[in-house]
Amino acid sequence: MLRLLPRKRRARLGLIGATIAAVLLTMGVVHTASKAEHPAIQENLLDWNAQIVEAPRPSLDGCFNATYPKVEWRETACVDSPAIPMSPNRVPAARRDIGGGTGMGIVTERPADAGDITRATGTFEDVKDKDLLTVNSSPTSGPVMANSYTLQLNTNRLKVKECDSSPTPGLCEGWKQFIFANTPQTVPNELPSRLYIDYWLLAYNPDASQGKPCPTDWTEVPDDGEVHCWLRRERAAGPLPYIPIRNIALPGFKLEAETQTQTVGAETVVVDMVTFNDGNQNAVSTSSPEVLHVLDVPPQPGQAGPGWTQVEFNVFGFGNGSTAVFNKEADFNLRTTIVDGSPKAPECKQVGYSKERNNLNFAKPSATPTSPAPALIINQAAKNQELAGCKAAVAVGDTHQYTFAGTYYDFQATGDFVEARAGTTFEVQTRKKSGAPTRPNASVNQSVGVRMGNTRLAVCSGTRLVVNGVDTTLPSGESLLLSTGVAIHRVGNVYTFRDPSGNLVRSTAIAGTVPYVNLGISLDSATPAVRGLLGNHNGDPHFLEASNGDALRVPLSFADLYGVFGNSWRVSHTTSLLRFCDAVDVGNPAAPFYSHHLPANVLQPAREYCATLGLEPMWNVSCELDVAVLGRQAADVFVGLPKAAVDGNPAPPSPSPSPTGGNSACRIAYTAHSNPTSAGFTGNVTITNTGNTPVHGWTLTFSFTNGQRITSSWNAGVTQSNALVTARNLSHNGTLVPGAATSFGFLGNSGISNPPPVGWTLNGTPCTT
């Protein structure tokens, strides 16, 4: 291991740090306070978190800790970092990120016109069921490390001066890791967890047979024939107690990395610094004068600069490519905040730099330029996430299309279609099969075809793999790396394809009442604009686009959806990627298919099941339809699915009158109470049967007039399509004898005014108000 800097050099840096501290003290930056003056309430803790990270360290090379409420760092004895490396991912991208979770990594990238990143912060938000949260580190071989994990803030690959001594300096790259390694496994006479910085020279020797060693004090780490060089510095880690994973729910819990340039007198020193806050009144920091010196060279065309342009933040396994395995209820958001001199929102990039991983799935991320700094927010959960990746789209169930731009619409034609075409090297097709004879106006995905460069792939009927026209056997849990760089991975009924650019396609076979396939596509942010059933005109979710480029505003008429838009993206048998799969009938539905076309004894159980899942209200009707037709497993895809930007389905017609209730008369009492601190409101509806016959099962429809949106409801199954709201009874309140009444309520958002709804009908019959 490399020792810290020579004593004279460290003393000089300590003097510099002390000088900075003295200057800031006179400016009032450093101060102390008592807990009596500042009780440890959340607001005070968050203020302290913001102040302590800015407070000067006593030295520029060492380990430090701080305790609330004092805004002051104390130097503490450093200890050794873990003896195992947190390994880099240097095997081909197509192979390295397949398997485990969605099979991808996501990093936060600065905007193209921004400066280099100088600070990155990783935090957690919206942690669900925190008291149930558990994690273990599962290695590729050997025993599981119970309750262990790492937090890593990793840089992108860097062009550094230290690679000049490599046999192939053009291939060599630098890499920094800012790590909190957490384990309850005890170290004699020491706290068990560590905060430290690791440095790497990747592919320092791409041909191990050359025998050229790493630079002095660097450790050789073989990797697929290459030799990486790892710098494990002696006595350079800050010691910490074990921190349970549920603490990520604490507002102040965070890991922060920073590169500072300090100028004192005539000397300029660049310092790498990592700080960890446990969210519970304690912070630890370690710093080091820079080890890797980034070259001052212009970037190559189409490539990022040589410096820090990307950040990878996540919970990972504890070294050597291990996996952090969470419990099945795990669900939380990662927020990666960057400082790069730009107010613009950062970009999302599908790549992974750490060989460690976790078992969670990414959902579609969102970027924000808002306070405290530009950030990328990503949901991770153990539940299935079909809509995953920087640019993502799905075609699921029978068949629901969720485009890359965020348009949601149903599509029930049969035959072969282009789902997504990007440039000349990437295309995804589906073969859609009719639900005839029982559901002739509905269809499901039967097979998926993919073109990645010169590679042609197909999953026929969800189970048979065809690679370049040849049936190919791939056991579950195995991967196949093609000579073109395309990787194929299979886990049970899920086939995942990834090309060297990071584009990913996933085919999930569902063996339910009706066998079908769910399709998920994740594209790298640099992939060209997408066209096809999952594309939009100029990326606008309000418009679909026919293959001739015509823009079609949603919702489309039934004739335009199938006769114009759908037919334009049909694929002939000779050009289909699916010509090796079982054939299907080709055609368009005769009429729209709605859930109220189903018998009540089929629809009602599906409706009640979907109501228990806590779905985004937009998905309730689709869930009901799919569960009724395909089985309960069809609901899984809607759990956690974010709301689409635009509902592209036309408002369904009012359902036929209740078969047993007749044309009963009705009266509606509606009240709305606004929230004075927000645009939210609470709506309450009371239905009274003023007729002479009982109502057995009711559907109430009404329309808003000022853009109001319902966000949740109780005592009824409530869905909304544009302005039209549909409320259906639950099992306990479906019968209304003459004179009887029932009530339900909902929460919603409105504009400045919130006029009452209009057009009240019960089972198709107008009601009085």
PDB file of N, CA and C in Angstrom, residues 512-551:
ATOM      1  N   GLY A 512     -49.997 -16.605 -18.890  1.00  0.00           N
ATOM      2  CA  GLY A 512     -51.220 -16.438 -18.127  1.00  0.00           C
ATOM      3  C   GLY A 512     -52.395 -17.121 -18.796  1.00  0.00           C
ATOM      4  N   THR A 513     -53.596 -16.566 -18.547  1.00  0.00           N
ATOM      5  CA  THR A 513     -54.789 -17.088 -19.200  1.00  0.00           C
ATOM      6  C   THR A 513     -54.617 -17.100 -20.712  1.00  0.00           C
ATOM      7  N   VAL A 514     -54.002 -16.029 -21.226  1.00  0.00           N
ATOM      8  CA  VAL A 514     -53.623 -15.929 -22.633  1.00  0.00           C
ATOM      9  C   VAL A 514     -52.117 -15.653 -22.670  1.00  0.00           C
ATOM     10  N   PRO A 515     -51.284 -16.511 -23.247  1.00  0.00           N
ATOM     11  CA  PRO A 515     -49.835 -16.237 -23.305  1.00  0.00           C
ATOM     12  C   PRO A 515     -49.563 -14.981 -24.147  1.00  0.00           C
ATOM     13  N   TYR A 516     -48.645 -14.164 -23.691  1.00  0.00           N
ATOM     14  CA  TYR A 516     -48.300 -12.951 -24.431  1.00  0.00           C
ATOM     15  C   TYR A 516     -46.910 -12.504 -24.012  1.00  0.00           C
ATOM     16  N   VAL A 517     -46.435 -11.413 -24.639  1.00  0.00           N
ATOM     17  CA  VAL A 517     -45.085 -10.905 -24.396  1.00  0.00           C
ATOM     18  C   VAL A 517     -45.159  -9.418 -24.088  1.00  0.00           C
ATOM     19  N   ASN A 518     -44.477  -9.007 -23.040  1.00  0.00           N
ATOM     20  CA  ASN A 518     -44.279  -7.588 -22.752  1.00  0.00           C
ATOM     21  C   ASN A 518     -42.949  -7.145 -23.333  1.00  0.00           C
ATOM     22  N   LEU A 519     -42.946  -5.997 -23.980  1.00  0.00           N
ATOM     23  CA  LEU A 519     -41.748  -5.456 -24.612  1.00  0.00           C
ATOM     24  C   LEU A 519     -41.304  -4.194 -23.887  1.00  0.00           C
ATOM     25  N   GLY A 520     -40.025  -4.118 -23.554  1.00  0.00           N
ATOM     26  CA  GLY A 520     -39.442  -2.906 -22.995  1.00  0.00           C
ATOM     27  C   GLY A 520     -38.211  -2.521 -23.793  1.00  0.00           C
ATOM     28  N   ILE A 521     -38.057  -1.232 -24.089  1.00  0.00           N
ATOM     29  CA  ILE A 521     -36.913  -0.735 -24.853  1.00  0.00           C
ATOM     30  C   ILE A 521     -36.284   0.412 -24.080  1.00  0.00           C
ATOM     31  N   SER A 522     -34.967   0.368 -23.919  1.00  0.00           N
ATOM     32  CA  SER A 522     -34.219   1.453 -23.274  1.00  0.00           C
ATOM     33  C   SER A 522     -33.109   1.873 -24.215  1.00  0.00           C
ATOM     34  N   LEU A 523     -33.058   3.156 -24.549  1.00  0.00           N
ATOM     35  CA  LEU A 523     -32.078   3.655 -25.503  1.00  0.00           C
ATOM     36  C   LEU A 523     -31.109   4.613 -24.837  1.00  0.00           C
ATOM     37  N   ASP A 524     -29.877   4.585 -25.299  1.00  0.00           N
ATOM     38  CA  ASP A 524     -28.894   5.544 -24.836  1.00  0.00           C
ATOM     39  C   ASP A 524     -29.345   6.946 -25.245  1.00  0.00           C
ATOM     40  N   SER A 525     -28.978   7.929 -24.436  1.00  0.00           N
ATOM     41  CA  SER A 525     -29.426   9.302 -24.700  1.00  0.00           C
ATOM     42  C   SER A 525     -28.931   9.845 -26.030  1.00  0.00           C
ATOM     43  N   ALA A 526     -27.827   9.277 -26.554  1.00  0.00           N
ATOM     44  CA  ALA A 526     -27.283   9.756 -27.827  1.00  0.00           C
ATOM     45  C   ALA A 526     -27.915   9.072 -29.033  1.00  0.00           C
ATOM     46  N   THR A 527     -28.816   8.115 -28.813  1.00  0.00           N
ATOM     47  CA  THR A 527     -29.455   7.408 -29.925  1.00  0.00           C
ATOM     48  C   THR A 527     -30.344   8.368 -30.713  1.00  0.00           C
ATOM     49  N   PRO A 528     -30.349   8.269 -32.049  1.00  0.00           N
ATOM     50  CA  PRO A 528     -31.171   9.185 -32.860  1.00  0.00           C
ATOM     51  C   PRO A 528     -32.649   9.095 -32.520  1.00  0.00           C
ATOM     52  N   ALA A 529     -33.412  10.063 -32.997  1.00  0.00           N
ATOM     53  CA  ALA A 529     -34.851  10.119 -32.753  1.00  0.00           C
ATOM     54  C   ALA A 529     -35.522   8.825 -33.201  1.00  0.00           C
ATOM     55  N   VAL A 530     -36.523   8.415 -32.433  1.00  0.00           N
ATOM     56  CA  VAL A 530     -37.203   7.147 -32.671  1.00  0.00           C
ATOM     57  C   VAL A 530     -38.458   7.376 -33.508  1.00  0.00           C
ATOM     58  N   ARG A 531     -38.689   6.478 -34.471  1.00  0.00           N
ATOM     59  CA  ARG A 531     -39.911   6.482 -35.253  1.00  0.00           C
ATOM     60  C   ARG A 531     -40.566   5.110 -35.115  1.00  0.00           C
ATOM     61  N   GLY A 532     -41.874   5.040 -35.393  1.00  0.00           N
ATOM     62  CA  GLY A 532     -42.603   3.789 -35.270  1.00  0.00           C
ATOM     63  C   GLY A 532     -43.777   3.951 -34.327  1.00  0.00           C
ATOM     64  N   LEU A 533     -44.365   2.823 -33.913  1.00  0.00           N
ATOM     65  CA  LEU A 533     -45.507   2.883 -33.007  1.00  0.00           C
ATOM     66  C   LEU A 533     -45.145   3.538 -31.683  1.00  0.00           C
ATOM     67  N   LEU A 534     -43.872   3.456 -31.285  1.00  0.00           N
ATOM     68  CA  LEU A 534     -43.432   4.031 -30.014  1.00  0.00           C
ATOM     69  C   LEU A 534     -42.709   5.361 -30.197  1.00  0.00           C
ATOM     70  N   GLY A 535     -42.810   5.951 -31.375  1.00  0.00           N
ATOM     71  CA  GLY A 535     -42.211   7.254 -31.634  1.00  0.00           C
ATOM     72  C   GLY A 535     -43.256   8.351 -31.607  1.00  0.00           C
ATOM     73  N   ASN A 536     -42.809   9.581 -31.703  1.00  0.00           N
ATOM     74  CA  ASN A 536     -43.690  10.752 -31.768  1.00  0.00           C
ATOM     75  C   ASN A 536     -43.147  11.732 -32.795  1.00  0.00           C
ATOM     76  N   HIS A 537     -43.997  12.592 -33.293  1.00  0.00           N
ATOM     77  CA  HIS A 537     -43.580  13.610 -34.249  1.00  0.00           C
ATOM     78  C   HIS A 537     -42.767  14.679 -33.531  1.00  0.00           C
ATOM     79  N   ASN A 538     -41.492  14.799 -33.902  1.00  0.00           N
ATOM     80  CA  ASN A 538     -40.575  15.767 -33.288  1.00  0.00           C
ATOM     81  C   ASN A 538     -40.511  15.636 -31.768  1.00  0.00           C
ATOM     82  N   GLY A 539     -40.734  14.426 -31.258  1.00  0.00           N
ATOM     83  CA  GLY A 539     -40.655  14.194 -29.829  1.00  0.00           C
ATOM     84  C   GLY A 539     -41.777  14.817 -29.022  1.00  0.00           C
ATOM     85  N   ASP A 540     -42.863  15.235 -29.663  1.00  0.00           N
ATOM     86  CA  ASP A 540     -43.984  15.878 -28.995  1.00  0.00           C
ATOM     87  C   ASP A 540     -45.023  14.816 -28.620  1.00  0.00           C
ATOM     88  N   PRO A 541     -45.315  14.626 -27.339  1.00  0.00           N
ATOM     89  CA  PRO A 541     -46.257  13.566 -26.947  1.00  0.00           C
ATOM     90  C   PRO A 541     -47.684  13.812 -27.400  1.00  0.00           C
ATOM     91  N   HIS A 542     -47.988  14.990 -27.896  1.00  0.00           N
ATOM     92  CA  HIS A 542     -49.343  15.266 -28.394  1.00  0.00           C
ATOM     93  C   HIS A 542     -49.544  14.790 -29.837  1.00  0.00           C
ATOM     94  N   PHE A 543     -48.466  14.294 -30.474  1.00  0.00           N
ATOM     95  CA  PHE A 543     -48.572  13.872 -31.872  1.00  0.00           C
ATOM     96  C   PHE A 543     -47.872  12.525 -32.081  1.00  0.00           C
ATOM     97  N   LEU A 544     -48.569  11.600 -32.728  1.00  0.00           N
ATOM     98  CA  LEU A 544     -47.930  10.427 -33.310  1.00  0.00           C
ATOM     99  C   LEU A 544     -47.510  10.781 -34.734  1.00  0.00           C
ATOM    100  N   GLU A 545     -46.749   9.896 -35.364  1.00  0.00           N
ATOM    101  CA  GLU A 545     -46.240  10.209 -36.698  1.00  0.00           C
ATOM    102  C   GLU A 545     -46.368   8.990 -37.602  1.00  0.00           C
ATOM    103  N   ALA A 546     -47.003   9.166 -38.733  1.00  0.00           N
ATOM    104  CA  ALA A 546     -47.079   8.108 -39.736  1.00  0.00           C
ATOM    105  C   ALA A 546     -45.706   7.926 -40.381  1.00  0.00           C
ATOM    106  N   SER A 547     -45.528   6.818 -41.072  1.00  0.00           N
ATOM    107  CA  SER A 547     -44.212   6.528 -41.644  1.00  0.00           C
ATOM    108  C   SER A 547     -43.813   7.535 -42.716  1.00  0.00           C
ATOM    109  N   ASN A 548     -44.780   8.253 -43.320  1.00  0.00           N
ATOM    110  CA  ASN A 548     -44.436   9.271 -44.320  1.00  0.00           C
ATOM    111  C   ASN A 548     -44.110  10.621 -43.697  1.00  0.00           C
ATOM    112  N   GLY A 549     -44.115  10.687 -42.349  1.00  0.00           N
ATOM    113  CA  GLY A 549     -43.770  11.918 -41.651  1.00  0.00           C
ATOM    114  C   GLY A 549     -44.948  12.779 -41.248  1.00  0.00           C
ATOM    115  N   ASP A 550     -46.168  12.408 -41.651  1.00  0.00           N
ATOM    116  CA  ASP A 550     -47.330  13.196 -41.286  1.00  0.00           C
ATOM    117  C   ASP A 550     -47.556  13.154 -39.778  1.00  0.00           C
ATOM    118  N   ALA A 551     -47.825  14.329 -39.191  1.00  0.00           N
ATOM    119  CA  ALA A 551     -48.114  14.431 -37.762  1.00  0.00           C
ATOM    120  C   ALA A 551     -49.596  14.188 -37.527  1.00  0.00           C
TER     121      ALA A 551
END
